[in-house]
Structures are given as C-alpha cells and as structure tokens.
Amino acid sequence: MAKKITSRVSWVGKVDWELTTFHGDELSTHRGSSYNSYLIRDKKVALIDTVWQPYDREFVKRLQQEIDLDKIDYIVMNHNEIDHSGALPELMRHIPNVPIYCTKKGEAIIRGHYHQDWNFVNVKTGDTLQLGDTTLTFIEANMLHWPDTMFTYMSGDNILFSNDGFGQHYATESLFNDAVCMDEVMREAEKYYANILNTYSMLVTKKVKQILDMNLPLDMICPSHGVIWRNNPAQIVEKYLQWADAYQENQVTIAYDTMWQSTRLMAQAIADGIRQVDPSITVKLFNVAHEDKNDVLTEIFHSRAVLIGSPTINYGYSFAIAGLLEMIKGLKLKKKKAAAFGSYGWSGDAVKQINQHLTEAGLELINDGLMKLWVPDENALAECTVYGQEIARAL
Ligand code: FEO
C-alpha cells in the first residue's frame, strides 16, 4: 500500500520482512529490509527508483492502484543495482517510452542488465528537472557505492533521495525514523555503512561536505532501504561524517576460531589482561566459526583494535579466520591496531600468516603475536594475560 510522505510525495516501495541475506550470502539482514520507491505528483509526475525483481509484478500492480501508469512523465534511477532496478523491465512493459533519468554509467548498467533500448536521459551534477512547483536537482555520487550512483534533491519539499546512502536493512511498516526504535535503526545503519560503504569512506566525506556546502534546506532524507529520516535528518549525516573518519570507539574485538578450546582459552586470558590494565575498554569476544560474519565485522569497525586468533591447521589459519581476514581487507579500515595469537602443535604458521594478512589489509600491528604449544597450562595462560596487558598499554 502506498504511504503519504508529503502532500506531493508517496512511498510506493516494498517492505521485505523475509530477507535474511543480501548480495547473495555476503551480508546478513537480521531485520529484513525494504526497497523504497517514491512517487512525486506535481504538475509532472516522477517515479524515483523501483524495487527488487522478485517483487516486480506486485510493485507494478500496487503502483497501478495508486496512479494511471500513463500519467508517469519521468523515471529517475538513482542507482541500478538489481534491488532498485529489478522492476524496471516489468514497469517499462507498460510505459516503454517514458524517459529514464540516470547517470551515463547508470544507463550502461541498465543496458548491461536488461539489454533494452529504453529512452535514457543522462544527467550530471547540477542538472535539473522541473516538475511544476518543485524541481529535482541531480547530484552524482560516484562509487557510493557503485559507479552509477547519484542523489536527487527535491526543492519545495526539501527532500534528498539518497538511494543506498543513509540506508539501513530494516523492515518496518512505520516508515519514519521517529516511529521506530532508534537504537535498532542506528545499529543497522552502522552495519550497513561498515559492510557496504566504509571501503569508499574518502568519497563519503567529500560528497557529504559537497552537499552541506550547497546549503540546501533539508526536511527529509529518503533512502532506498529502511526508514526515512524525518526527525532531525542531520543526525545521520553527522554519523556518516564520523564513520567515514577512521571511526573507533573505546573497544577491542577479539575474533578467534578454536579446534580443541586452546585458542579460546588464550582469547579469554588476553581479554582479562586488557581489562586489568584499562577497565574502561569494552572487550568483546567472538568465535568466528559460530558468529555472523557481518556482525563481527561491524564490531571490528566499531573498535580501536582487533585481535585475531587461530589454531594452526594444515600449516595455516582456519577456514573461518581466512574468510574474516579477507573481508577485513576489503573494508580498507583506517588507523586500526591489530595483533594475532593462537595455539599450535608443531609448525605454528597461523600467527605469522595472520600478521602478514593484517599488514596487507592496512592495520597496524601492535606486536609480533603470541603462540602457545598444545593446551595452555596456568603458566601459558598467565603469559596470555600479560600479553593482553601489553596490548592495553599499547592502546
Ligand atoms: Fe541497495 Fe546498491 O543497492
């Protein structure tokens, strides 16, 4: 069902309560998501973005209940990943000649996905589209997070349609940020930023500052996932500036895998040592083999330092740690400290290899790491505690 946002703008998207993973299996979505599409009715009518392909018919059918599709003058595609462009083929089947406003790269992506010769209008930053009393202004946002991304600003109602930017995978029927649990929304917004946008943080800072310098009156930010920022939209803009600036809280995340509990015992003793020196540090431990990888990554994003522990297996580290290290590398974390530890039986290669991987990922090693042979006894665990104390002092 369509929902009124202002007298001229309606939400016509899809709330996906069933979504548990996104980007294939790359990103967990414990709280579902939404694909937000917006219908603007001024003297001219514009549709902003569509929804994910499995919901294409449902989307078009509900849009028909809201408006005669022939009355749609323009389609604006801010970003053309399939969760937003997936319903285009079904929609264009009904209105094949309606112009699609998008960036040049957006056109290339739509053509690459759907292989159709639709009526594309390429736009650049500063280009405008007059709807009547209101005007749309396009702002390219290259690599936030795809090369085609742009934002669209609507004067009059003072709305920034930001697509993935400022979004969260958060299903709600309430639509607005002032009608839901803000702790949940902020947690999901941070997870979204950490896992999808952090890699492009330098561009985020530049783009947010560019938009702030435009001094546009801003009453709402309407992203393509999750809640609309109606109450104090500046709060999420400020958060983005913080998250993009080598963000860290006073937290240490210890992420480990364990075969016969030895590396887990080491992790706990190290945590004790950190807390003994500085009780103000929040220390969190995660057995990576059992935890959600994206939640662990978000905790690492949130931290001053990350400690990675793995037993040595087959002359290397474990499968779960390998996956986590690869994901850490992709995030391009800044000013984050790191250290490694693990138990071993004979070769003891894991710690050295973790160090190498963390260095390649751009993290600053605190030390050379700590290895313990077989099951750590009391003396070995005491050394782990001292190791934790040294790490706390190094922070
Ligand atoms: Fe929500 Fe990049 O798609």
Short mmCIF file of C-alpha atoms and ligand atoms in Angstrom, two decimals:
data_model
loop_
_atom_site.label_atom_id
_atom_site.label_comp_id
_atom_site.label_asym_id
_atom_site.label_seq_id
_atom_site.Cartn_x
_atom_site.Cartn_y
_atom_site.Cartn_z
CA MET A 1 0.00 0.00 0.00
CA ALA A 2 1.27 3.48 -0.87
CA LYS A 3 2.03 5.80 2.05
CA LYS A 4 1.94 9.60 2.00
CA ILE A 5 5.19 11.29 2.93
CA THR A 6 4.20 14.83 1.98
CA SER A 7 1.24 16.22 0.05
CA ARG A 8 3.19 15.56 -3.16
CA VAL A 9 5.33 12.53 -2.36
CA SER A 10 4.21 8.95 -1.68
CA TRP A 11 6.24 5.90 -0.75
CA VAL A 12 5.41 3.11 -3.22
CA GLY A 13 8.12 0.59 -2.35
CA LYS A 14 8.19 -2.90 -0.87
CA VAL A 15 8.91 -3.92 2.73
CA ASP A 16 10.73 -7.26 2.70
CA TRP A 17 10.25 -8.86 6.11
CA GLU A 18 11.62 -12.20 4.86
CA LEU A 19 15.04 -11.05 3.69
CA THR A 20 17.77 -12.76 5.74
CA THR A 21 20.76 -12.27 3.44
CA PHE A 22 21.67 -9.69 0.81
CA HIS A 23 24.21 -9.60 -2.03
CA GLY A 24 23.81 -13.37 -2.28
CA ASP A 25 25.13 -14.53 1.08
CA GLU A 26 27.57 -11.64 1.55
CA LEU A 27 25.55 -9.63 4.03
CA SER A 28 23.22 -10.80 6.78
CA THR A 29 19.96 -8.88 7.21
CA HIS A 30 18.57 -9.98 10.57
CA ARG A 31 15.85 -7.33 10.50
CA GLY A 32 14.75 -7.71 6.88
CA SER A 33 14.86 -4.69 4.59
CA SER A 34 12.83 -2.52 2.27
CA TYR A 35 13.21 -1.34 -1.31
CA ASN A 36 11.96 2.23 -1.23
CA SER A 37 10.45 3.75 -4.33
CA TYR A 38 8.88 7.19 -4.33
CA LEU A 39 6.16 8.77 -6.47
CA ILE A 40 6.18 12.56 -6.84
CA ARG A 41 2.98 14.20 -8.08
CA ASP A 42 3.45 17.81 -9.12
CA LYS A 43 2.29 19.21 -12.46
CA LYS A 44 4.52 16.48 -13.82
CA VAL A 45 4.81 13.04 -12.23
CA ALA A 46 8.13 11.37 -11.45
CA LEU A 47 8.91 7.94 -10.05
CA ILE A 48 12.16 7.54 -8.14
CA ASP A 49 13.71 4.03 -8.27
CA THR A 50 11.84 0.72 -8.32
CA VAL A 51 12.18 -2.49 -6.27
CA TRP A 52 13.95 -5.87 -6.35
CA GLN A 53 12.98 -8.12 -9.26
CA PRO A 54 11.08 -10.85 -7.30
CA TYR A 55 8.56 -8.18 -6.33
CA ASP A 56 8.26 -6.58 -9.79
CA ARG A 57 4.66 -7.58 -10.56
CA GLU A 58 3.47 -6.80 -7.06
CA PHE A 59 5.18 -3.40 -7.32
CA VAL A 60 3.64 -2.50 -10.68
CA LYS A 61 0.19 -3.73 -9.64
CA ARG A 62 0.23 -1.60 -6.50
CA LEU A 63 1.58 1.36 -8.46
CA GLN A 64 -1.38 0.99 -10.84
CA GLN A 65 -3.73 1.20 -7.86
CA GLU A 66 -2.05 4.48 -6.94
CA ILE A 67 -1.79 6.10 -10.38
CA ASP A 68 -2.59 5.51 -14.03
CA LEU A 69 0.88 4.47 -15.25
CA ASP A 70 0.42 6.60 -18.39
CA LYS A 71 0.47 9.65 -16.12
CA ILE A 72 4.09 8.98 -15.12
CA ASP A 73 6.21 11.53 -17.02
CA TYR A 74 9.69 10.61 -15.76
CA ILE A 75 11.50 7.75 -14.10
CA VAL A 76 14.58 8.66 -12.07
CA MET A 77 17.02 5.83 -11.36
CA ASN A 78 19.47 6.94 -8.68
CA HIS A 79 21.30 3.59 -8.68
CA ASN A 80 20.82 0.49 -10.76
CA GLU A 81 21.79 -2.48 -8.67
CA ILE A 82 19.05 -5.08 -9.07
CA ASP A 83 17.40 -4.36 -5.72
CA HIS A 84 16.39 -0.95 -7.16
CA SER A 85 16.19 -1.51 -10.91
CA GLY A 86 14.81 -5.06 -10.84
CA ALA A 87 11.22 -4.00 -11.51
CA LEU A 88 12.14 -1.75 -14.46
CA PRO A 89 11.52 -4.41 -17.16
CA GLU A 90 8.02 -5.10 -15.83
CA LEU A 91 7.27 -1.38 -15.48
CA MET A 92 8.65 -0.50 -18.91
CA ARG A 93 6.48 -3.19 -20.46
CA HIS A 94 3.56 -0.88 -19.62
CA ILE A 95 5.20 2.50 -20.35
CA PRO A 96 8.07 1.76 -22.76
CA ASN A 97 8.63 5.36 -23.89
CA VAL A 98 8.85 7.13 -20.56
CA PRO A 99 12.29 8.73 -20.20
CA ILE A 100 14.64 7.25 -17.63
CA TYR A 101 16.85 9.87 -15.95
CA CYS A 102 20.13 8.42 -14.73
CA THR A 103 23.89 8.96 -14.92
CA LYS A 104 25.79 7.86 -18.00
CA LYS A 105 27.15 4.91 -16.03
CA GLY A 106 23.61 4.22 -14.87
CA GLU A 107 22.49 3.84 -18.46
CA ALA A 108 25.39 1.47 -19.15
CA ILE A 109 24.45 -0.64 -16.14
CA ILE A 110 20.75 -0.76 -17.05
CA ARG A 111 21.66 -1.75 -20.60
CA GLY A 112 24.10 -4.36 -19.27
CA HIS A 113 21.47 -5.85 -17.02
CA TYR A 114 18.30 -5.75 -19.12
CA HIS A 115 19.53 -5.33 -22.71
CA GLN A 116 16.77 -2.90 -23.66
CA ASP A 117 16.94 0.27 -25.73
CA TRP A 118 14.81 2.45 -23.47
CA ASN A 119 14.62 6.25 -23.63
CA PHE A 120 17.59 7.25 -21.47
CA VAL A 121 18.37 10.81 -20.42
CA ASN A 122 21.86 11.13 -18.92
CA VAL A 123 22.24 13.67 -16.13
CA LYS A 124 25.19 15.20 -14.29
CA THR A 125 25.62 17.06 -11.03
CA GLY A 126 23.64 20.30 -11.12
CA ASP A 127 21.27 19.24 -13.90
CA THR A 128 17.65 19.91 -13.02
CA LEU A 129 14.21 18.63 -13.94
CA GLN A 130 11.26 20.97 -13.43
CA LEU A 131 8.16 19.18 -12.18
CA GLY A 132 5.98 22.24 -11.58
CA ASP A 133 6.25 23.99 -8.23
CA THR A 134 9.11 21.69 -7.38
CA THR A 135 12.41 20.96 -9.10
CA LEU A 136 14.62 17.91 -9.00
CA THR A 137 18.38 18.53 -8.88
CA PHE A 138 20.72 15.66 -9.60
CA ILE A 139 23.97 15.12 -7.66
CA GLU A 140 26.36 12.44 -8.90
CA ALA A 141 27.73 10.26 -6.09
CA ASN A 142 30.18 8.10 -7.97
CA MET A 143 31.23 4.94 -6.06
CA LEU A 144 28.77 5.43 -3.21
CA HIS A 145 28.69 2.57 -3.63
CA TRP A 146 28.55 1.86 -7.38
CA PRO A 147 29.92 3.93 -10.26
CA ASP A 148 26.40 4.91 -11.34
CA THR A 149 25.11 6.23 -8.02
CA MET A 150 23.51 9.66 -7.78
CA PHE A 151 21.33 11.50 -5.29
CA THR A 152 18.26 13.52 -6.27
CA TYR A 153 17.23 16.63 -4.34
CA MET A 154 13.63 17.87 -4.49
CA SER A 155 13.13 21.56 -3.80
CA GLY A 156 9.87 22.73 -2.27
CA ASP A 157 9.53 19.62 -0.12
CA ASN A 158 13.26 19.78 0.68
CA ILE A 159 13.89 16.05 0.33
CA LEU A 160 17.14 14.32 -0.52
CA PHE A 161 16.53 10.97 -2.23
CA SER A 162 19.83 9.34 -1.36
CA ASN A 163 19.34 5.77 -2.54
CA ASP A 164 21.72 3.43 -0.60
CA GLY A 165 23.34 6.36 1.22
CA PHE A 166 21.97 6.76 4.78
CA GLY A 167 20.05 3.49 4.33
CA GLN A 168 19.67 0.50 6.61
CA HIS A 169 18.46 -3.03 6.11
CA TYR A 170 15.50 -2.60 8.41
CA ALA A 171 11.96 -3.70 7.68
CA THR A 172 9.27 -1.51 9.18
CA GLU A 173 5.70 -0.59 8.33
CA SER A 174 6.15 2.67 10.25
CA LEU A 175 8.37 4.24 7.59
CA PHE A 176 9.81 7.16 9.61
CA ASN A 177 12.75 7.28 11.99
CA ASP A 178 10.65 8.90 14.71
CA ALA A 179 8.25 5.94 14.72
CA VAL A 180 10.71 3.10 15.35
CA CYS A 181 13.37 2.02 17.86
CA MET A 182 16.31 4.32 17.10
CA ASP A 183 18.88 2.04 18.75
CA GLU A 184 17.93 -0.71 16.30
CA VAL A 185 17.95 1.65 13.32
CA MET A 186 21.33 3.17 14.20
CA ARG A 187 22.82 -0.28 14.73
CA GLU A 188 21.59 -1.34 11.29
CA ALA A 189 22.74 1.93 9.72
CA GLU A 190 26.22 1.36 11.17
CA LYS A 191 26.28 -2.24 9.97
CA TYR A 192 25.21 -1.04 6.51
CA TYR A 193 27.93 1.63 6.50
CA ALA A 194 30.65 -0.72 7.78
CA ASN A 195 29.90 -3.53 5.35
CA ILE A 196 28.89 -1.60 2.21
CA LEU A 197 30.23 1.95 2.33
CA ASN A 198 33.34 2.02 4.52
CA THR A 199 35.56 0.98 1.63
CA TYR A 200 34.65 4.31 -0.01
CA SER A 201 34.92 6.49 3.10
CA MET A 202 37.11 9.15 1.49
CA LEU A 203 34.43 9.68 -1.15
CA VAL A 204 31.71 9.71 1.51
CA THR A 205 33.40 12.58 3.34
CA LYS A 206 33.89 14.53 0.12
CA LYS A 207 30.31 14.02 -1.05
CA VAL A 208 28.70 14.84 2.29
CA LYS A 209 30.76 18.04 2.55
CA GLN A 210 29.85 18.96 -1.04
CA ILE A 211 26.15 18.57 -0.22
CA LEU A 212 26.48 20.53 3.03
CA ASP A 213 28.26 23.32 1.11
CA MET A 214 25.25 23.54 -1.23
CA ASN A 215 23.25 24.80 1.80
CA LEU A 216 20.11 23.04 0.65
CA PRO A 217 17.22 23.21 3.08
CA LEU A 218 16.72 19.63 4.22
CA ASP A 219 13.49 18.41 5.80
CA MET A 220 13.88 14.73 4.99
CA ILE A 221 16.35 12.18 3.72
CA CYS A 222 14.61 9.39 1.83
CA PRO A 223 16.99 6.43 1.30
CA SER A 224 16.24 3.34 -0.71
CA HIS A 225 16.41 0.97 2.28
CA GLY A 226 14.90 1.29 5.73
CA VAL A 227 13.46 4.32 7.46
CA ILE A 228 13.03 7.85 6.16
CA TRP A 229 14.98 10.38 8.23
CA ARG A 230 12.25 12.89 9.07
CA ASN A 231 13.11 13.77 12.65
CA ASN A 232 16.47 15.56 12.67
CA PRO A 233 17.85 14.20 9.38
CA ALA A 234 21.17 15.88 10.20
CA GLN A 235 21.82 13.15 12.79
CA ILE A 236 22.55 10.52 10.16
CA VAL A 237 24.64 12.98 8.12
CA GLU A 238 26.75 13.68 11.22
CA LYS A 239 27.09 9.93 11.86
CA TYR A 240 28.31 9.42 8.30
CA LEU A 241 30.99 12.06 8.79
CA GLN A 242 32.11 10.27 11.98
CA TRP A 243 32.02 6.79 10.45
CA ALA A 244 33.95 7.96 7.40
CA ASP A 245 36.73 9.44 9.55
CA ALA A 246 38.60 6.32 10.78
CA TYR A 247 35.80 5.72 13.26
CA GLN A 248 36.51 3.90 16.52
CA GLU A 249 35.03 3.57 19.98
CA ASN A 250 36.97 2.51 23.07
CA GLN A 251 36.56 -1.16 22.22
CA VAL A 252 38.78 -4.13 21.46
CA THR A 253 37.31 -7.00 19.47
CA ILE A 254 38.85 -10.43 19.87
CA ALA A 255 37.82 -12.67 16.98
CA TYR A 256 39.05 -16.24 17.15
CA ASP A 257 38.47 -19.77 15.96
CA THR A 258 39.30 -22.82 18.03
CA MET A 259 39.66 -26.57 17.43
CA TRP A 260 40.09 -28.00 20.94
CA GLN A 261 39.44 -24.88 23.03
CA SER A 262 43.12 -23.87 23.41
CA THR A 263 42.84 -20.71 21.31
CA ARG A 264 39.58 -19.87 23.10
CA LEU A 265 41.34 -20.14 26.49
CA MET A 266 44.06 -17.84 25.16
CA ALA A 267 41.43 -15.33 23.99
CA GLN A 268 39.80 -15.22 27.40
CA ALA A 269 43.11 -14.78 29.22
CA ILE A 270 44.11 -11.98 26.84
CA ALA A 271 40.76 -10.28 27.45
CA ASP A 272 41.41 -10.49 31.22
CA GLY A 273 44.77 -8.79 30.75
CA ILE A 274 43.28 -5.91 28.74
CA ARG A 275 40.59 -5.32 31.33
CA GLN A 276 43.09 -5.43 34.22
CA VAL A 277 45.06 -2.54 32.75
CA ASP A 278 42.13 -0.48 31.46
CA PRO A 279 38.63 -1.42 32.65
CA SER A 280 37.17 1.39 30.53
CA ILE A 281 37.90 -0.58 27.36
CA THR A 282 34.94 -2.63 26.16
CA VAL A 283 36.31 -6.05 25.25
CA LYS A 284 34.18 -8.33 23.06
CA LEU A 285 34.98 -11.93 22.12
CA PHE A 286 33.57 -13.75 19.11
CA ASN A 287 34.07 -17.32 17.99
CA VAL A 288 34.06 -16.53 14.29
CA ALA A 289 33.07 -20.05 13.28
CA HIS A 290 29.74 -19.61 15.05
CA GLU A 291 29.05 -15.89 14.81
CA ASP A 292 27.54 -13.89 11.98
CA LYS A 293 30.48 -12.58 9.93
CA ASN A 294 28.90 -9.19 9.22
CA ASP A 295 28.10 -8.60 12.89
CA VAL A 296 31.72 -9.40 13.77
CA LEU A 297 32.93 -7.04 11.03
CA THR A 298 30.69 -4.30 12.39
CA GLU A 299 32.20 -4.82 15.85
CA ILE A 300 35.68 -4.58 14.34
CA PHE A 301 34.67 -1.38 12.53
CA HIS A 302 33.50 -0.10 15.93
CA SER A 303 36.84 -0.91 17.67
CA ARG A 304 40.24 0.66 18.31
CA ALA A 305 41.92 -2.68 17.87
CA VAL A 306 41.18 -6.18 16.66
CA LEU A 307 42.91 -9.33 17.88
CA ILE A 308 42.70 -12.33 15.60
CA GLY A 309 43.24 -15.82 17.00
CA SER A 310 43.53 -19.09 15.15
CA PRO A 311 44.97 -22.51 15.79
CA THR A 312 47.46 -23.62 13.17
CA ILE A 313 45.83 -26.13 10.85
CA ASN A 314 47.43 -27.57 7.72
CA TYR A 315 50.27 -25.02 8.00
CA GLY A 316 47.90 -22.06 8.02
CA TYR A 317 44.91 -20.48 9.75
CA SER A 318 41.38 -21.83 9.87
CA PHE A 319 38.71 -21.51 7.19
CA ALA A 320 36.58 -19.17 9.30
CA ILE A 321 39.53 -16.88 10.04
CA ALA A 322 40.51 -16.89 6.36
CA GLY A 323 37.06 -15.58 5.43
CA LEU A 324 37.13 -12.92 8.11
CA LEU A 325 40.62 -11.73 7.13
CA GLU A 326 39.55 -11.43 3.52
CA MET A 327 36.52 -9.36 4.50
CA ILE A 328 38.63 -7.13 6.77
CA LYS A 329 40.95 -6.48 3.84
CA GLY A 330 38.02 -5.38 1.68
CA LEU A 331 36.83 -2.82 4.22
CA LYS A 332 40.03 -0.71 3.98
CA LEU A 333 39.94 0.16 7.68
CA LYS A 334 41.99 3.18 8.77
CA LYS A 335 44.01 3.78 11.95
CA LYS A 336 43.05 0.42 13.38
CA LYS A 337 45.54 -1.55 15.50
CA ALA A 338 45.79 -5.33 15.43
CA ALA A 339 47.53 -8.37 16.89
CA ALA A 340 47.43 -12.13 16.43
CA PHE A 341 47.54 -15.17 18.66
CA GLY A 342 46.88 -18.89 18.52
CA SER A 343 47.70 -22.35 19.75
CA TYR A 344 49.72 -24.85 17.74
CA GLY A 345 51.07 -28.39 17.80
CA TRP A 346 54.12 -28.37 15.55
CA SER A 347 54.55 -25.88 12.68
CA GLY A 348 52.78 -22.83 14.24
CA ASP A 349 52.36 -20.92 10.99
CA ALA A 350 48.97 -19.30 11.68
CA VAL A 351 50.13 -16.28 13.69
CA LYS A 352 52.80 -15.31 11.17
CA GLN A 353 50.31 -15.60 8.31
CA ILE A 354 47.62 -13.62 10.15
CA ASN A 355 50.21 -10.87 10.78
CA GLN A 356 51.03 -10.77 7.09
CA HIS A 357 47.39 -10.57 6.11
CA LEU A 358 46.57 -7.86 8.67
CA THR A 359 49.53 -5.78 7.47
CA GLU A 360 48.42 -6.14 3.85
CA ALA A 361 44.94 -5.04 4.96
CA GLY A 362 46.41 -1.79 6.28
CA LEU A 363 46.13 -2.49 10.01
CA GLU A 364 48.96 -1.51 12.35
CA LEU A 365 50.44 -4.49 14.18
CA ILE A 366 50.94 -3.92 17.90
CA ASN A 367 53.50 -6.76 18.25
CA ASP A 368 54.69 -10.00 16.63
CA GLY A 369 51.86 -12.08 18.07
CA LEU A 370 51.63 -14.85 20.66
CA MET A 371 51.75 -18.62 20.09
CA LYS A 372 51.24 -21.34 22.69
CA LEU A 373 52.06 -25.03 22.27
CA TRP A 374 49.22 -27.54 22.66
CA VAL A 375 46.81 -26.83 25.53
CA PRO A 376 47.90 -23.77 27.53
CA ASP A 377 48.62 -24.53 31.21
CA GLU A 378 48.44 -21.99 34.03
CA ASN A 379 51.81 -20.50 33.18
CA ALA A 380 50.90 -20.18 29.50
CA LEU A 381 47.58 -18.54 30.36
CA ALA A 382 49.39 -16.12 32.67
CA GLU A 383 51.58 -15.18 29.70
CA CYS A 384 48.42 -14.60 27.66
CA THR A 385 47.14 -12.27 30.38
CA VAL A 386 50.43 -10.36 30.32
CA TYR A 387 50.10 -10.21 26.52
CA GLY A 388 46.64 -8.64 26.97
CA GLN A 389 48.09 -6.15 29.47
CA GLU A 390 50.78 -5.15 26.97
CA ILE A 391 48.15 -4.64 24.29
CA ALA A 392 46.07 -2.42 26.60
CA ARG A 393 49.18 -0.32 27.35
CA ALA A 394 49.97 -0.05 23.63
CA LEU A 395 46.50 1.38 23.06
FE1 FEO B 1 20.56 -1.13 -2.48
FE2 FEO B 1 23.45 -0.88 -4.07
O1 FEO B 1 21.75 -1.43 -3.85
#
